[in-house]
Amino acid sequence: MADKNENSLKAIDQIRKEFEERIQTAGSTEELDAVHRDFLSKKGKISRLFGLIGKVSPEERPRVGARLNELRQHAQSLLDEKRSSFDKQAKPVEEFDPTLPGREFPFGAIHPMMQVMDEIKTIFAGMGFRIEEGPEIETDYHNFEALNIPEFHPSRAMQDTFYLPDKMVLRTHTSPVQIRTMESQKPPVRMIAPGRCFRRDTPDASHSPTFYQVEGLCVDKNVTFADLKGVVTAFAQKLFGEDIKVRFRPSFFPFTEPSAEYDFSCFCQGKGCAVCKGTGWLEISGAGMVDPAVFGFVGYDPKLYSGYAFGMGIERIAMLKYKINDIRIFYENDIRFLEQFKMVR
Amino acid sequence: MKVTLNWLKDYVDFDIPADELAHRLTMAGLEVEAYYTVDYDFSGVFVGNIVEHQSIPGSDKLSLCKVNVNNELVQVVCGAPNARKGLKSAIALPGSKVGPLDIKTADIRGQHSEGMLCSEAELGLSNRAAGIMELPPDAKIGQPIESLFAESDVVFDIAITPNRPDCLSVIGIAREIAALGGARLHKPKIELSLNAEPVSDYIDVNILNADKCFRYSGRFLKDIKIQNSPYWMARRLYLVDVRAINNVVDITNYILMETGHPLHAFDYERLEGKKIIVRTAKEKEKFTTLDEKEHILTPEDLLICDAEKPVALAGVMGGFNSEVIDSTSSVFLESAYFEPVSISRTAKNLELSTESSRRFERGADPNGTLYAMDRAAMLMQQYADATVLENTIDVYPRNVEPMNLSLTVRNTNRILGTDLHREDLETILSSIEFTITAKNDGVSVSVPTFRPDVQREIDLIEEIARLYNYDRIPTNTNPQVDLTQKSNKSSELKDYIRSVLTGLGFWETINLSLVNPQIAKPFLPEKQQFVELLNPLNTELSVFRPNMLYSLMTSVSYSRNRQFQNLRFFQVGNVAWMSPENQITEMTQIAAVITGQRKTQTWYQKPEAFDFYDIKGALFSLFDKLGVTAVKLTEAKDSFWDSTSAALSLNGRQIGAVGKLDSQVCDLFSARQDVYGFYLQFEPLFKAREKEIVFTQIPKYPSVPFDLALLVDASVPIADLEEGIWEKGGEHLIKVDLFDFYRGQQIEKNMKSVAFSLTFSSKERTLQDEYVNQVIDSILSHLRDKFGATLRPR
């Protein structure tokens, strides 16, 4: 029995030697294939050695088994090593080129004007204003009457309106959202109404029959014109930078008293340029203290509460921000235009 | 409203440079939109005296004039009808420039001409072009024209807000300047020499509708000589864009600009029955205004009539039948106050907006009728030789008194956030002619009637703020904020959806909401009609969009026309339609389209076109992100889809559809390739979204996968098979994925091979093969019974 064991080990060593010689002399991948066939295939010499396990004494089996496994691994790794050295010599390795374009994932982007809108929403949300929405097809009452713009009042001529049957209109501003909000909640109110508006303007470089506005409203006890100036100034600086100054000028809107138009200082820093037409100021929009008549329509007590409202045109701001000179490009959605605004800022 | 610097200086003394004045007016609410200096270069143009005048034979218009310029006789050929011997006029000598003309010597009709006699229009001094300039007899021959008649001036173009009718006048603006500069306003004094004849011999006024005509004042003037108005007046009118016509008409216009009060002069000889009756029109009554347009009126319109017929559309425009003409010798001058809404209604209904209607509809001064009328009479006496009767007409059935208002210091500061004192209020309000009647915890004031915009305490606060200067009001950046405010989840979800869609590769577009009904027709829901504008800009933009896919298709069209092929667009926006009962439905929709290639040609892939499963995949990725799981597909009914499409239903309600757009619809937008898209209603998504996420324990025991390959009739929908699997999958089935799908030669016709990968998992134990096999058997027998599905042999 001991002999048998001894023979088995010898046989293993023998085959090992034989294999190593063959590997050493193999000069081509074809010869390596033959070595593989002769030793490692199912009927190869190494595989056949596993048949010996049955013939050795049970207590020796693990030792013989381990030797065999070791041999098989050793053979395989020598073979692989040699084969890979042939491969390297045989054909030049495909050069790794990191500059070959990667397989990108497609993405889209938010429309540039809506990016501005989103930024404005974020700024006001951070100042405690809640976003409110309302219908684009409005009642004459919410769009005009309740905003203190009676029919046949000259101020109606300030806005050219699209009319629908049954005293409905396409809202000319997002101000009706003020009314709807105040109708449904008690003060304090602190809201902005972003949205689409309509005016009967023939499309040209600065007019579009559809446009976007953000309207803001704050009503509480002791809300003052000074607060309005504060909010608009803080907004301007968050949007355009800390150097921006805001100027308020008296104006007239039926739903605010006193009313103001506000301007931002031009990016030319008062030097005067083509954008500000040499004035140093960029006209932005209107604002004011909520007219007590409006409080009358929604049942707020003007003796107790006061408030401010302000509006702004998003196109105007986006045009200033991106230096765009024709409003119509926003509505064309030219892919070459949209792609310019794909990056995250 | 245009005014000139020199004109303003007639009423207030100030010495403020034009740019500073423009700034101060703007900061007081009178926005100066533009201002410009009017200056002339008239070198070579002089006062000349026509000493000889003869017509040129063979010409009915041309004449030969010998003009004395500084003791030198110059011969010119002139075509003006008013060229005559003795007239002093402006002569431009060779080498000078008149407008675009370089003046040279020339031969006209065989006559030598050494210059040009000029009209005011040619010199750019007024609009009068009918004849050469007529200079007064005392004009000094040889004097340069510019030193005499063309003083430099500055024109201000001011945007007057609709609440300030008082500033639609030079005096009104001068009053503001007086307040801003601390100076005093001085209105011209009335000086008239009067005729004692009673006016009742000539005219009698009767107001039938005092609710529309609060006051009617008038003067009778006779012995009038119609001619050109004086040059200075024509020039001022010209600078503020009013055409000079004749002295009487120009004077009424001049006073309109000066005082803001509209006047009308009737040709008295053409008024019948010595009567003026103010009444409303009869239904469909016709009237021809002086621009020779006929209007059909309603009882809302107010008319000025004589004993027989209407002679003016009250407050808007005079009648063609009674306007002042060259032969007019007596004039009845009207100075009335008409109720604003009535005038506004008429002007709007007849689309007739005039200088007069603009002022009446904003509110003229009912107590300003007499001054305006007398100022005009004074100028007519001066420049039309008018004899003015002492008696005047003044019917004033609705007396308008100055309003008494109180303003407290507390309320002023409560609204403005200022720290003003009573003295500040007093100073500011008296500077604009408000009379302080009492001093208490603030002030009581009497508001002059030329300020109809000031009716409440808040209006006084506005005056305070405006004249105190908004710049001086503090800026408070430290307000009180309510921290309990809740955010708007609906609006946030819309933004989230937009952001998910950009992540899925879609580009956001924005399009007009107004669309072309011809093209949008297929996008209208069944049995609904368009929301149609009553006053569209044009038919292409005449209805509200009925579906967001229409908007996206216009962007596809735009891009395709520019040779862009591979497009992925989305938009969130509102659509609307109207029911047969005229009930309008407006809703927010989300829509997306894809067209062209899913894979473009690159070094690693061959091009592949988009198909239905791309848009469906994008859509369901969106649903996945929104936690909306229960969406079912049913047959799509919208007429704009191809048959490769499906409607989407959520909890039994249709919320949108997905598919390929019909090729005819694509043709309408010149897409020239397949377009796939979806649209969704926002509201049901908002309601169905997963509201809270609660953590589920990660299973401790390994899950067991099982692959199930089936052969089934090709008509059986995958979703039904999946549902069948779930029905019998037991409590431990956690996932079913379709991982293979095959139709073709390897299997029977009409059959398909589908392979699902099932995953089983339990929280309590490792599932044994016996359990899984049991479940699979029950699934298989269920699928066999329900769909005839069999296990596909390996």
PDB file of N, CA and C in Angstrom, chain A residues 215-242:
ATOM      1  N   GLU A 215     -46.363  88.074  -9.454  1.00  0.00           N
ATOM      2  CA  GLU A 215     -47.030  89.098  -8.666  1.00  0.00           C
ATOM      3  C   GLU A 215     -46.773  88.759  -7.203  1.00  0.00           C
ATOM      4  N   GLY A 216     -46.505  89.730  -6.387  1.00  0.00           N
ATOM      5  CA  GLY A 216     -46.299  89.457  -4.964  1.00  0.00           C
ATOM      6  C   GLY A 216     -47.295  90.240  -4.130  1.00  0.00           C
ATOM      7  N   LEU A 217     -47.660  89.689  -2.987  1.00  0.00           N
ATOM      8  CA  LEU A 217     -48.605  90.373  -2.108  1.00  0.00           C
ATOM      9  C   LEU A 217     -48.257  90.045  -0.669  1.00  0.00           C
ATOM     10  N   CYS A 218     -48.310  91.081   0.171  1.00  0.00           N
ATOM     11  CA  CYS A 218     -48.111  90.856   1.602  1.00  0.00           C
ATOM     12  C   CYS A 218     -49.118  91.722   2.340  1.00  0.00           C
ATOM     13  N   VAL A 219     -49.941  91.114   3.161  1.00  0.00           N
ATOM     14  CA  VAL A 219     -50.920  91.870   3.945  1.00  0.00           C
ATOM     15  C   VAL A 219     -50.806  91.439   5.399  1.00  0.00           C
ATOM     16  N   ASP A 220     -50.728  92.428   6.244  1.00  0.00           N
ATOM     17  CA  ASP A 220     -50.683  92.141   7.688  1.00  0.00           C
ATOM     18  C   ASP A 220     -50.916  93.457   8.419  1.00  0.00           C
ATOM     19  N   LYS A 221     -50.848  93.404   9.737  1.00  0.00           N
ATOM     20  CA  LYS A 221     -50.891  94.662  10.475  1.00  0.00           C
ATOM     21  C   LYS A 221     -49.551  95.365  10.275  1.00  0.00           C
ATOM     22  N   ASN A 222     -49.618  96.683  10.100  1.00  0.00           N
ATOM     23  CA  ASN A 222     -48.392  97.496  10.048  1.00  0.00           C
ATOM     24  C   ASN A 222     -47.430  97.161   8.909  1.00  0.00           C
ATOM     25  N   VAL A 223     -47.963  96.736   7.795  1.00  0.00           N
ATOM     26  CA  VAL A 223     -47.095  96.565   6.623  1.00  0.00           C
ATOM     27  C   VAL A 223     -46.997  97.928   5.924  1.00  0.00           C
ATOM     28  N   THR A 224     -45.775  98.354   5.610  1.00  0.00           N
ATOM     29  CA  THR A 224     -45.589  99.716   5.116  1.00  0.00           C
ATOM     30  C   THR A 224     -44.887  99.757   3.765  1.00  0.00           C
ATOM     31  N   PHE A 225     -44.906 100.946   3.206  1.00  0.00           N
ATOM     32  CA  PHE A 225     -44.183 101.211   1.956  1.00  0.00           C
ATOM     33  C   PHE A 225     -42.688 100.941   2.147  1.00  0.00           C
ATOM     34  N   ALA A 226     -42.203 101.179   3.354  1.00  0.00           N
ATOM     35  CA  ALA A 226     -40.783 100.913   3.639  1.00  0.00           C
ATOM     36  C   ALA A 226     -40.501  99.415   3.532  1.00  0.00           C
ATOM     37  N   ASP A 227     -41.481  98.579   3.936  1.00  0.00           N
ATOM     38  CA  ASP A 227     -41.320  97.131   3.803  1.00  0.00           C
ATOM     39  C   ASP A 227     -41.277  96.741   2.326  1.00  0.00           C
ATOM     40  N   LEU A 228     -42.152  97.375   1.533  1.00  0.00           N
ATOM     41  CA  LEU A 228     -42.161  97.109   0.091  1.00  0.00           C
ATOM     42  C   LEU A 228     -40.796  97.413  -0.513  1.00  0.00           C
ATOM     43  N   LYS A 229     -40.261  98.583  -0.158  1.00  0.00           N
ATOM     44  CA  LYS A 229     -38.937  98.932  -0.678  1.00  0.00           C
ATOM     45  C   LYS A 229     -37.899  97.905  -0.244  1.00  0.00           C
ATOM     46  N   GLY A 230     -38.035  97.425   0.978  1.00  0.00           N
ATOM     47  CA  GLY A 230     -37.092  96.434   1.502  1.00  0.00           C
ATOM     48  C   GLY A 230     -37.150  95.124   0.736  1.00  0.00           C
ATOM     49  N   VAL A 231     -38.366  94.638   0.507  1.00  0.00           N
ATOM     50  CA  VAL A 231     -38.517  93.352  -0.183  1.00  0.00           C
ATOM     51  C   VAL A 231     -37.994  93.436  -1.613  1.00  0.00           C
ATOM     52  N   VAL A 232     -38.378  94.484  -2.312  1.00  0.00           N
ATOM     53  CA  VAL A 232     -37.967  94.591  -3.711  1.00  0.00           C
ATOM     54  C   VAL A 232     -36.450  94.782  -3.807  1.00  0.00           C
ATOM     55  N   THR A 233     -35.894  95.547  -2.885  1.00  0.00           N
ATOM     56  CA  THR A 233     -34.447  95.763  -2.896  1.00  0.00           C
ATOM     57  C   THR A 233     -33.699  94.459  -2.602  1.00  0.00           C
ATOM     58  N   ALA A 234     -34.171  93.730  -1.590  1.00  0.00           N
ATOM     59  CA  ALA A 234     -33.520  92.462  -1.246  1.00  0.00           C
ATOM     60  C   ALA A 234     -33.611  91.499  -2.421  1.00  0.00           C
ATOM     61  N   PHE A 235     -34.779  91.472  -3.053  1.00  0.00           N
ATOM     62  CA  PHE A 235     -34.960  90.592  -4.218  1.00  0.00           C
ATOM     63  C   PHE A 235     -33.970  90.956  -5.322  1.00  0.00           C
ATOM     64  N   ALA A 236     -33.895  92.241  -5.628  1.00  0.00           N
ATOM     65  CA  ALA A 236     -33.019  92.694  -6.717  1.00  0.00           C
ATOM     66  C   ALA A 236     -31.577  92.283  -6.454  1.00  0.00           C
ATOM     67  N   GLN A 237     -31.180  92.404  -5.207  1.00  0.00           N
ATOM     68  CA  GLN A 237     -29.789  92.096  -4.879  1.00  0.00           C
ATOM     69  C   GLN A 237     -29.524  90.600  -4.904  1.00  0.00           C
ATOM     70  N   LYS A 238     -30.537  89.816  -4.528  1.00  0.00           N
ATOM     71  CA  LYS A 238     -30.354  88.357  -4.604  1.00  0.00           C
ATOM     72  C   LYS A 238     -30.302  87.905  -6.057  1.00  0.00           C
ATOM     73  N   LEU A 239     -31.054  88.588  -6.900  1.00  0.00           N
ATOM     74  CA  LEU A 239     -31.118  88.167  -8.303  1.00  0.00           C
ATOM     75  C   LEU A 239     -29.912  88.656  -9.106  1.00  0.00           C
ATOM     76  N   PHE A 240     -29.553  89.918  -8.911  1.00  0.00           N
ATOM     77  CA  PHE A 240     -28.541  90.507  -9.789  1.00  0.00           C
ATOM     78  C   PHE A 240     -27.244  90.871  -9.067  1.00  0.00           C
ATOM     79  N   GLY A 241     -27.197  90.693  -7.764  1.00  0.00           N
ATOM     80  CA  GLY A 241     -25.949  90.993  -7.057  1.00  0.00           C
ATOM     81  C   GLY A 241     -26.101  92.158  -6.097  1.00  0.00           C
ATOM     82  N   GLU A 242     -25.218  92.202  -5.123  1.00  0.00           N
ATOM     83  CA  GLU A 242     -25.370  93.150  -4.024  1.00  0.00           C
ATOM     84  C   GLU A 242     -25.209  94.609  -4.418  1.00  0.00           C
TER      85      GLU A 242
END
